[in-house]
mmCIF file of N, CA, C and O and ligand atoms in Angstrom:
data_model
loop_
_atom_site.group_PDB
_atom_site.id
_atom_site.type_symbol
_atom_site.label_atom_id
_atom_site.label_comp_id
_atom_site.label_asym_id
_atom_site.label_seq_id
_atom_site.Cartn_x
_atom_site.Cartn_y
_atom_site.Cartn_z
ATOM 1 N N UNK A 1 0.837 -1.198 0.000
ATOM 2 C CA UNK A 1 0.000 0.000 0.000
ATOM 3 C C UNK A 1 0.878 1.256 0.000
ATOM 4 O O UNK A 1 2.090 1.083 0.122
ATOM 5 N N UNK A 2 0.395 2.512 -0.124
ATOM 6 C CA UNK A 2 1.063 3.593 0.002
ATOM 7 C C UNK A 2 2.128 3.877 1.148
ATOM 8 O O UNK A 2 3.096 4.603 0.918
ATOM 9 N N UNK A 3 1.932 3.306 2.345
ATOM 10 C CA UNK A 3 2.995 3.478 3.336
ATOM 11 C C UNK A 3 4.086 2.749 3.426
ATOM 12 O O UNK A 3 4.994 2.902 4.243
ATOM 13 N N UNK A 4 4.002 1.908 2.547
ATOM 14 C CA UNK A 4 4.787 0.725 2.271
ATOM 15 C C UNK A 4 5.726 1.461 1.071
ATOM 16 O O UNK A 4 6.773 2.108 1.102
ATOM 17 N N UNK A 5 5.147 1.186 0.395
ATOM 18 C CA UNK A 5 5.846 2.557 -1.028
ATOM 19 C C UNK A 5 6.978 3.877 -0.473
ATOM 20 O O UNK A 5 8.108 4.163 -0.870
ATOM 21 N N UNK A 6 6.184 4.441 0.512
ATOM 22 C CA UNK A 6 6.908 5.209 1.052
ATOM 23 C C UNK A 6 8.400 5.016 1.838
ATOM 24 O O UNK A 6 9.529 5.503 1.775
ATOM 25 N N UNK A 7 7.714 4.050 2.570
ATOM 26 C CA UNK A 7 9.254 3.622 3.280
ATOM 27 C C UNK A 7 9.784 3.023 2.359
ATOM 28 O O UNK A 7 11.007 3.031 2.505
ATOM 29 N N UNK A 8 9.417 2.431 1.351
ATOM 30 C CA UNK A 8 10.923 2.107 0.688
ATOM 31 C C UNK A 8 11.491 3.131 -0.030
ATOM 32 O O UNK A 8 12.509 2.970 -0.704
ATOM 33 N N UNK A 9 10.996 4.007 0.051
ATOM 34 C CA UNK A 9 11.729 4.968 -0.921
ATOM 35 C C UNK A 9 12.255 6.023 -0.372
ATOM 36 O O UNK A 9 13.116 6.690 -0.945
ATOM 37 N N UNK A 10 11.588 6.420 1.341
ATOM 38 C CA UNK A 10 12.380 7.266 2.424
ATOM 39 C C UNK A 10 12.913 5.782 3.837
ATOM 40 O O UNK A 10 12.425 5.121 4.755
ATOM 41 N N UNK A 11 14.151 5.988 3.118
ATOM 42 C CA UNK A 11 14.752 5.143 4.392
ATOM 43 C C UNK A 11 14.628 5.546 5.854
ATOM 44 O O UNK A 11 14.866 6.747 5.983
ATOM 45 N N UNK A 12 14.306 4.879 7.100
ATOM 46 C CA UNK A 12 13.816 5.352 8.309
ATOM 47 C C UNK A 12 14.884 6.479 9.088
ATOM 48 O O UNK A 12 15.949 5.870 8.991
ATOM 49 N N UNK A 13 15.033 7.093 9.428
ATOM 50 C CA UNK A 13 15.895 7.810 10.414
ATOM 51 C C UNK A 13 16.690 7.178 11.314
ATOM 52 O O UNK A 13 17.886 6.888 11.338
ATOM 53 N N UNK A 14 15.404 6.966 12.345
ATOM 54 C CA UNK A 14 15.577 5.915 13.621
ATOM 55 C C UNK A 14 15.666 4.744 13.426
ATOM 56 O O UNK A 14 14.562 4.251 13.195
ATOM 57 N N UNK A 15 16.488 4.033 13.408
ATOM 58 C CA UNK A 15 16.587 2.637 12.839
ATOM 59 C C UNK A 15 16.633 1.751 14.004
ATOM 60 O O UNK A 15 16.869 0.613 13.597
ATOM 61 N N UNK A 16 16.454 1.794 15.826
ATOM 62 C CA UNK A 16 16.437 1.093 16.703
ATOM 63 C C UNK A 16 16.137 1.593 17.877
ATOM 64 O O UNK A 16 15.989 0.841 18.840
ATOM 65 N N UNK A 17 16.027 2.679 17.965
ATOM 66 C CA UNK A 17 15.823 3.165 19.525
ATOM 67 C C UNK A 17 13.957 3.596 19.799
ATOM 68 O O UNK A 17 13.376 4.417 19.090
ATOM 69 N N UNK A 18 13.287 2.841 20.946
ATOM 70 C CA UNK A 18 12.238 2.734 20.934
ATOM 71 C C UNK A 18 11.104 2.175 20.369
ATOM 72 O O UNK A 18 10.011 2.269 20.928
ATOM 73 N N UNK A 19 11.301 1.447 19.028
ATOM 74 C CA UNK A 19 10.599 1.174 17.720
ATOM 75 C C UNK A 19 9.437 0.815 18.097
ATOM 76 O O UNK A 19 8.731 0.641 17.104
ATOM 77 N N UNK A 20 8.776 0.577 19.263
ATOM 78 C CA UNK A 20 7.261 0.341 20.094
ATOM 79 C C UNK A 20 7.041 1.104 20.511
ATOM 80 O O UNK A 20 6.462 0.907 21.579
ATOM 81 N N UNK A 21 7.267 2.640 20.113
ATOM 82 C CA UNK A 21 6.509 3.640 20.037
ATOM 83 C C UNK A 21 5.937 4.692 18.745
ATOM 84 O O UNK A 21 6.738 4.978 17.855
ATOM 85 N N UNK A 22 5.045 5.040 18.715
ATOM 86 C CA UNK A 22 4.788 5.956 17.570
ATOM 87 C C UNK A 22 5.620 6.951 17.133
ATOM 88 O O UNK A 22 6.177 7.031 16.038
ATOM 89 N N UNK A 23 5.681 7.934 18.343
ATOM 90 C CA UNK A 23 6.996 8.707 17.973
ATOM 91 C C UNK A 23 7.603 8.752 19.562
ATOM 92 O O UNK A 23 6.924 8.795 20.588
ATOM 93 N N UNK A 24 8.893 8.731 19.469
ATOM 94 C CA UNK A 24 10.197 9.352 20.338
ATOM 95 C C UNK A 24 10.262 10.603 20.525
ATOM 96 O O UNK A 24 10.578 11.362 19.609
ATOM 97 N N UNK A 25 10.030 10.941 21.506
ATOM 98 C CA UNK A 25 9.765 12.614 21.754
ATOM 99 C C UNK A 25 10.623 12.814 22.815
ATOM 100 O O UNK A 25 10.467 11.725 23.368
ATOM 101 N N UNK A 26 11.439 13.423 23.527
ATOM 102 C CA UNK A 26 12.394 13.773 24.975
ATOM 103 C C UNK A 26 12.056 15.007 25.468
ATOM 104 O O UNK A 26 12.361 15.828 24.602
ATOM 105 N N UNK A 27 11.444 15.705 26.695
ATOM 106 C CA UNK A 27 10.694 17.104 27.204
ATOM 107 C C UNK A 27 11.799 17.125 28.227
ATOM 108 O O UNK A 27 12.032 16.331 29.138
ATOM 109 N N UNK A 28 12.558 18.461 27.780
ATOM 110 C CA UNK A 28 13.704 18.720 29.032
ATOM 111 C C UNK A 28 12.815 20.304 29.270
ATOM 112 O O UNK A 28 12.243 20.862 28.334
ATOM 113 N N UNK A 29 12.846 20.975 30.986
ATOM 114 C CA UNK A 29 12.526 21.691 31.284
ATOM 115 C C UNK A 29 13.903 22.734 31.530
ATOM 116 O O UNK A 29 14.814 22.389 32.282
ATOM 117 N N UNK A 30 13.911 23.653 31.012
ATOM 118 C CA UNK A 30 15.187 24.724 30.515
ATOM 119 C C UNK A 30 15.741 24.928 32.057
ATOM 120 O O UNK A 30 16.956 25.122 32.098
ATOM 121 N N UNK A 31 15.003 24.919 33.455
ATOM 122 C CA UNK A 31 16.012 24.869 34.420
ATOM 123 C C UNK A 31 16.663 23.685 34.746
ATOM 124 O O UNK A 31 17.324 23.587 35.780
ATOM 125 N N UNK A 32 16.533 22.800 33.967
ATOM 126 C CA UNK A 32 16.946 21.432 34.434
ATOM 127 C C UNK A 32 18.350 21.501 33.827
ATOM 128 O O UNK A 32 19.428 21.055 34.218
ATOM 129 N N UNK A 33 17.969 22.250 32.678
ATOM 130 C CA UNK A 33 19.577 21.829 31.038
ATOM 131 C C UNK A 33 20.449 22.617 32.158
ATOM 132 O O UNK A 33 21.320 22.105 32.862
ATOM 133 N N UNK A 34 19.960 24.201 32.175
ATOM 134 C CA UNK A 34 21.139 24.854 32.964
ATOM 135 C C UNK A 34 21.764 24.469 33.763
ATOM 136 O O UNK A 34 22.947 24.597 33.448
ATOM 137 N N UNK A 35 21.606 23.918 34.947
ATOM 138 C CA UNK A 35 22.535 23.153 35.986
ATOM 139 C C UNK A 35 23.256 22.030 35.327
ATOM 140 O O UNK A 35 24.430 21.915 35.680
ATOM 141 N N UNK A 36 22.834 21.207 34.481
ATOM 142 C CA UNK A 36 23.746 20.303 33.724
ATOM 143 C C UNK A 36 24.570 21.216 33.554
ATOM 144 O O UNK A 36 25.547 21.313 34.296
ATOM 145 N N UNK A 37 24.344 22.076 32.537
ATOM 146 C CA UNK A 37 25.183 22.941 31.805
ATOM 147 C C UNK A 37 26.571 23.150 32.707
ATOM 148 O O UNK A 37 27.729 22.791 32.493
ATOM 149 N N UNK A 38 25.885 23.973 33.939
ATOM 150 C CA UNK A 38 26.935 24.901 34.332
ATOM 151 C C UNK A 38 27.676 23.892 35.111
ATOM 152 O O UNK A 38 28.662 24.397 35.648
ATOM 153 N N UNK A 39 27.532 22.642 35.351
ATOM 154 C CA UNK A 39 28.361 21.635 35.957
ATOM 155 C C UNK A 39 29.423 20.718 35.128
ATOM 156 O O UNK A 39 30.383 20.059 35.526
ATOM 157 N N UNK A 40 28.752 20.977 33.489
ATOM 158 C CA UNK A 40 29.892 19.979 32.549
ATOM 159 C C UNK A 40 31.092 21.115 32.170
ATOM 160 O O UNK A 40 31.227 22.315 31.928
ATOM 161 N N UNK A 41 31.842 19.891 32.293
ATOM 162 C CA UNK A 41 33.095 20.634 31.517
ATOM 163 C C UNK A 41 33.245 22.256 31.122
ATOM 164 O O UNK A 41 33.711 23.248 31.683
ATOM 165 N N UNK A 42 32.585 21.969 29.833
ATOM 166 C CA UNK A 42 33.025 22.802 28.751
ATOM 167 C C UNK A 42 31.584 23.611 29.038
ATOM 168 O O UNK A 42 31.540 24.441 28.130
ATOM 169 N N UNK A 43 30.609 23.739 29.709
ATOM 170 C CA UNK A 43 29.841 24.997 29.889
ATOM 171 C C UNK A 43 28.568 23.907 28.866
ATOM 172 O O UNK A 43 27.462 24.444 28.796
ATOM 173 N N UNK A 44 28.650 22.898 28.336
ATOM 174 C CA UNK A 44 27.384 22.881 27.141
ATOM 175 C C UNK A 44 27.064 21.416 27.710
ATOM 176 O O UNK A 44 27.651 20.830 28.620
ATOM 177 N N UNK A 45 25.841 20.920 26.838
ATOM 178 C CA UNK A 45 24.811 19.738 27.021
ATOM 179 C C UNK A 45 25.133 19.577 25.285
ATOM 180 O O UNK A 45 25.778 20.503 24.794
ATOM 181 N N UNK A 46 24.778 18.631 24.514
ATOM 182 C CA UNK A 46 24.843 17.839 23.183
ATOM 183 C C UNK A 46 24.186 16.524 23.166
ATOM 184 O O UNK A 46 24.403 15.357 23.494
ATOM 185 N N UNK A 47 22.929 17.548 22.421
ATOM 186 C CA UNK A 47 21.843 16.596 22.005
ATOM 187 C C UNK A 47 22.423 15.926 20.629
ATOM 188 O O UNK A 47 23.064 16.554 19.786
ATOM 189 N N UNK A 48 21.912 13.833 20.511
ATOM 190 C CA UNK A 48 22.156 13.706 19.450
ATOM 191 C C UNK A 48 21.171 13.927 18.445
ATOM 192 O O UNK A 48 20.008 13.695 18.775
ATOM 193 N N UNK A 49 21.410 14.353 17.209
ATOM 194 C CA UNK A 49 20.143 14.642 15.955
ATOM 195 C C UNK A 49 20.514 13.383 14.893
ATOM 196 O O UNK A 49 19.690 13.069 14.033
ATOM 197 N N UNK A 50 21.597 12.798 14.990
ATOM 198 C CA UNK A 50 21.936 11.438 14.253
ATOM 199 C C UNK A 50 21.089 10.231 14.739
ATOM 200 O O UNK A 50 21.135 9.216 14.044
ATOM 201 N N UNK A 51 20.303 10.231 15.883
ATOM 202 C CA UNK A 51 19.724 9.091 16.424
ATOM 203 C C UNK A 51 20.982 7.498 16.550
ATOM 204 O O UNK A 51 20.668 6.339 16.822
ATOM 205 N N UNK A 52 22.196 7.984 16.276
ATOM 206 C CA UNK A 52 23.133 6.362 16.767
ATOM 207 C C UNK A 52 23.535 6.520 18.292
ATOM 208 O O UNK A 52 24.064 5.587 18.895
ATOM 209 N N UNK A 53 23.282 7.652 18.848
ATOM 210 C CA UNK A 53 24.125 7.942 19.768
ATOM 211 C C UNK A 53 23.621 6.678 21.357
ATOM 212 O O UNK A 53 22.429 6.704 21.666
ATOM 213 N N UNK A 54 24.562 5.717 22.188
ATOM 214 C CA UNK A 54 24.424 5.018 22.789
ATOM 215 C C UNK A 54 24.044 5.551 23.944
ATOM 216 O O UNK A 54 23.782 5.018 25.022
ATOM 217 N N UNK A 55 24.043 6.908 23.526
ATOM 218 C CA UNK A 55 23.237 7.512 25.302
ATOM 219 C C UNK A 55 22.243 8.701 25.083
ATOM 220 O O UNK A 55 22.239 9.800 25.638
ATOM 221 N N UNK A 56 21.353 8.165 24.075
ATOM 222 C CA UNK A 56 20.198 8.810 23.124
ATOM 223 C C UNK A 56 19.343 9.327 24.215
ATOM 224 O O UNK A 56 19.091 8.434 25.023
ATOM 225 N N UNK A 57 18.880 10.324 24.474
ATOM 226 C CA UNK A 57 19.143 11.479 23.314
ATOM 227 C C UNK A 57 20.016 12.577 23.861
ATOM 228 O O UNK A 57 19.748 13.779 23.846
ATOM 229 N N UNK A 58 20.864 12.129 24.242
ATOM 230 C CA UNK A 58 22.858 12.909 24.177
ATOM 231 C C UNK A 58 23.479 12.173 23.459
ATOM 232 O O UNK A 58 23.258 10.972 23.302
ATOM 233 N N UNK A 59 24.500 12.956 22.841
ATOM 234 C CA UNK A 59 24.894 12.814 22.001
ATOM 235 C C UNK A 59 26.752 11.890 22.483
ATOM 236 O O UNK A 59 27.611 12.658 22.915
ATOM 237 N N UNK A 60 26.983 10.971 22.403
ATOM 238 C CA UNK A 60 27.775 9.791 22.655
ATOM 239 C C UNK A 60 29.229 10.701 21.418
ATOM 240 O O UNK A 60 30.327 10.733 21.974
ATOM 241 N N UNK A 61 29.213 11.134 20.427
ATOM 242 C CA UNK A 61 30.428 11.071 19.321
ATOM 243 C C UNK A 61 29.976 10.170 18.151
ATOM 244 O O UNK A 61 30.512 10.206 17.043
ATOM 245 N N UNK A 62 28.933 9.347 18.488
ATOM 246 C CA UNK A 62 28.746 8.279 17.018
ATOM 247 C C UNK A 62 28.625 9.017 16.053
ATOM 248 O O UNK A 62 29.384 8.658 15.153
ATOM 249 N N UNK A 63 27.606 10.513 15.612
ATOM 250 C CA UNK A 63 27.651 10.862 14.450
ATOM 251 C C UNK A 63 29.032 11.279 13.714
ATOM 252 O O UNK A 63 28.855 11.846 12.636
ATOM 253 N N UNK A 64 30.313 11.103 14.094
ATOM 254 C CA UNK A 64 31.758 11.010 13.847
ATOM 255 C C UNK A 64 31.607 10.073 12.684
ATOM 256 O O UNK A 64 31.506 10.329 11.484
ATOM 257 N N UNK A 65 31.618 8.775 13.409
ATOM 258 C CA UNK A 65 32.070 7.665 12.588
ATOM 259 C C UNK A 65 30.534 7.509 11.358
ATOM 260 O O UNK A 65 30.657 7.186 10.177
ATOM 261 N N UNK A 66 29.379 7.790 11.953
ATOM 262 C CA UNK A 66 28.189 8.179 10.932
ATOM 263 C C UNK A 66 28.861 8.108 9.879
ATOM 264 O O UNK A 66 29.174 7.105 9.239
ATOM 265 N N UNK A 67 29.230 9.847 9.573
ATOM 266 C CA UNK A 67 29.724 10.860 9.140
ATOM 267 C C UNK A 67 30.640 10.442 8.059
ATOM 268 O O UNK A 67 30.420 10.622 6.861
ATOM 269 N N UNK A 68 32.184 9.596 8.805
ATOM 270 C CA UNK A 68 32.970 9.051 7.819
ATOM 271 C C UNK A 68 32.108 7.753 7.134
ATOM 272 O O UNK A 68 32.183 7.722 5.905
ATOM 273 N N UNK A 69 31.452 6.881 7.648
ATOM 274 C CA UNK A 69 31.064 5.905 6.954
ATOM 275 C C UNK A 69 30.199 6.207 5.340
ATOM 276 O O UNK A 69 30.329 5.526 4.323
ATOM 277 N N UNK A 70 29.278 7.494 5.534
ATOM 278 C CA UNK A 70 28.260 7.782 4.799
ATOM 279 C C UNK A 70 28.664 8.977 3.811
ATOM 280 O O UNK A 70 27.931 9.318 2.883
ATOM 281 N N UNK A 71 29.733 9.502 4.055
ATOM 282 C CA UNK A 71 29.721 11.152 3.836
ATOM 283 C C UNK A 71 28.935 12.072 4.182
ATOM 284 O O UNK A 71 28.966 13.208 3.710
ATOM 285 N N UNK A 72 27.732 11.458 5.498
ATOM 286 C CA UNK A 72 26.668 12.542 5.639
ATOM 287 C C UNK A 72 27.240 13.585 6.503
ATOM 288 O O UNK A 72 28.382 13.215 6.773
ATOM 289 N N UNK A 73 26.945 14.914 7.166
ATOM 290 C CA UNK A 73 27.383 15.802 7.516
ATOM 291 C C UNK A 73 26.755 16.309 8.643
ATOM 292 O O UNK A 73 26.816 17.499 8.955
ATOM 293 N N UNK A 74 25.816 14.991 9.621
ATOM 294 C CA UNK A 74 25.331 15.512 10.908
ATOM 295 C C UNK A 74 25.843 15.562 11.918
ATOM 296 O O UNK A 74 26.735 14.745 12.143
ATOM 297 N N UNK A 75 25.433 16.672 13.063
ATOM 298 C CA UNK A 75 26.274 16.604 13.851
ATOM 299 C C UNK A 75 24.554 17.099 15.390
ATOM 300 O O UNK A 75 23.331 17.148 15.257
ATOM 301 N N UNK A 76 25.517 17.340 16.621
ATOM 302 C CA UNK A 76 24.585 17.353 17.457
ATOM 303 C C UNK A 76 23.644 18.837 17.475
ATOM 304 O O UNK A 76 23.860 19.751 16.680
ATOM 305 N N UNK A 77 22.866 18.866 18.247
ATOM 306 C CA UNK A 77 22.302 20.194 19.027
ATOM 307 C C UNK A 77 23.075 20.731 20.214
ATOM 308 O O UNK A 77 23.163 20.036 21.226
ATOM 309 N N UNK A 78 23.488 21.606 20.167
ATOM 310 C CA UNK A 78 24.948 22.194 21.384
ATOM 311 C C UNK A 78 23.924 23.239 22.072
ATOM 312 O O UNK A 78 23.592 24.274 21.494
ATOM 313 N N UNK A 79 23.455 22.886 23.343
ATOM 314 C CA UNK A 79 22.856 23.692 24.095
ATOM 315 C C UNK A 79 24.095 24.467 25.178
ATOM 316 O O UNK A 79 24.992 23.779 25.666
ATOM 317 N N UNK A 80 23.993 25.840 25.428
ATOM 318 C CA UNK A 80 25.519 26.200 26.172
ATOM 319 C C UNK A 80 25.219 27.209 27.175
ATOM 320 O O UNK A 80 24.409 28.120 27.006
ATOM 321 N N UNK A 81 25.696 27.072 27.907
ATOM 322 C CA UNK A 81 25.351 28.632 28.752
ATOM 323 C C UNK A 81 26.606 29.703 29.378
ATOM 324 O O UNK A 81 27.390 29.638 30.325
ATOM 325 N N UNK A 82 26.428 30.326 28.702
ATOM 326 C CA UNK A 82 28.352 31.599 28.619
ATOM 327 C C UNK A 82 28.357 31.703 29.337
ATOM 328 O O UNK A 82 29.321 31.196 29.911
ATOM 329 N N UNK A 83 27.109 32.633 30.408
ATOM 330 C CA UNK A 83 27.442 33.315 31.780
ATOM 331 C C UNK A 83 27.956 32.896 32.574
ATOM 332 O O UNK A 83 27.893 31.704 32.873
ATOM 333 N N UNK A 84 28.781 33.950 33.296
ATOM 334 C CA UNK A 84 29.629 33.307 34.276
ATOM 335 C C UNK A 84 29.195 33.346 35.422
ATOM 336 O O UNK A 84 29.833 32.831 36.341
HETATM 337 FE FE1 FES B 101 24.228 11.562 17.327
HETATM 338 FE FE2 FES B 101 26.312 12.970 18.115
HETATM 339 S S1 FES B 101 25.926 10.896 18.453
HETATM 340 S S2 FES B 101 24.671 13.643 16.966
#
């Protein structure tokens, strides 16, 4: 049928994480990111948008090797907070 048609012709995104759900959705509340924030390292949080990442939905480094395998060119969501 038509949805069938479709996916073969748009390959899936998500290819394993959750697949017994309709959609994968993640709700972070913006005072929650900040204290991450201001406790990591480098001042930022990194969401993955590649969906390989092993600590979904942060971003692990997999879209790296993605990247070289495919030539595709994704990378994360860099949430950051400057202030000091
Ligand atoms: Fe998916 Fe980094 S691992 S964007």
């Amino acid at each position: 049928d038509d949805q069938i048609k479709k996916i073969e012709k748009e390959p899936q995104v998500n290819q394993s994480l959750s697949k017994d759900k309709d959609k994968v959705v993640h709700v972070y509340d913006i005072k929650d990111i900040q204290p991450e924030c201001d406790k990591a390292q480098n001042k930022s949080v990194s969401y993955c948008r590649c969906w390989k990442s092993k600590k979904f939905p942060l971003c692990d480094g997999t879209h790296n090797q993605h990247n070289k395998d495919t030539g595709d060119n994704v990378g994360p969501l860099v949430v950051t907070n400057k202030k000091e």
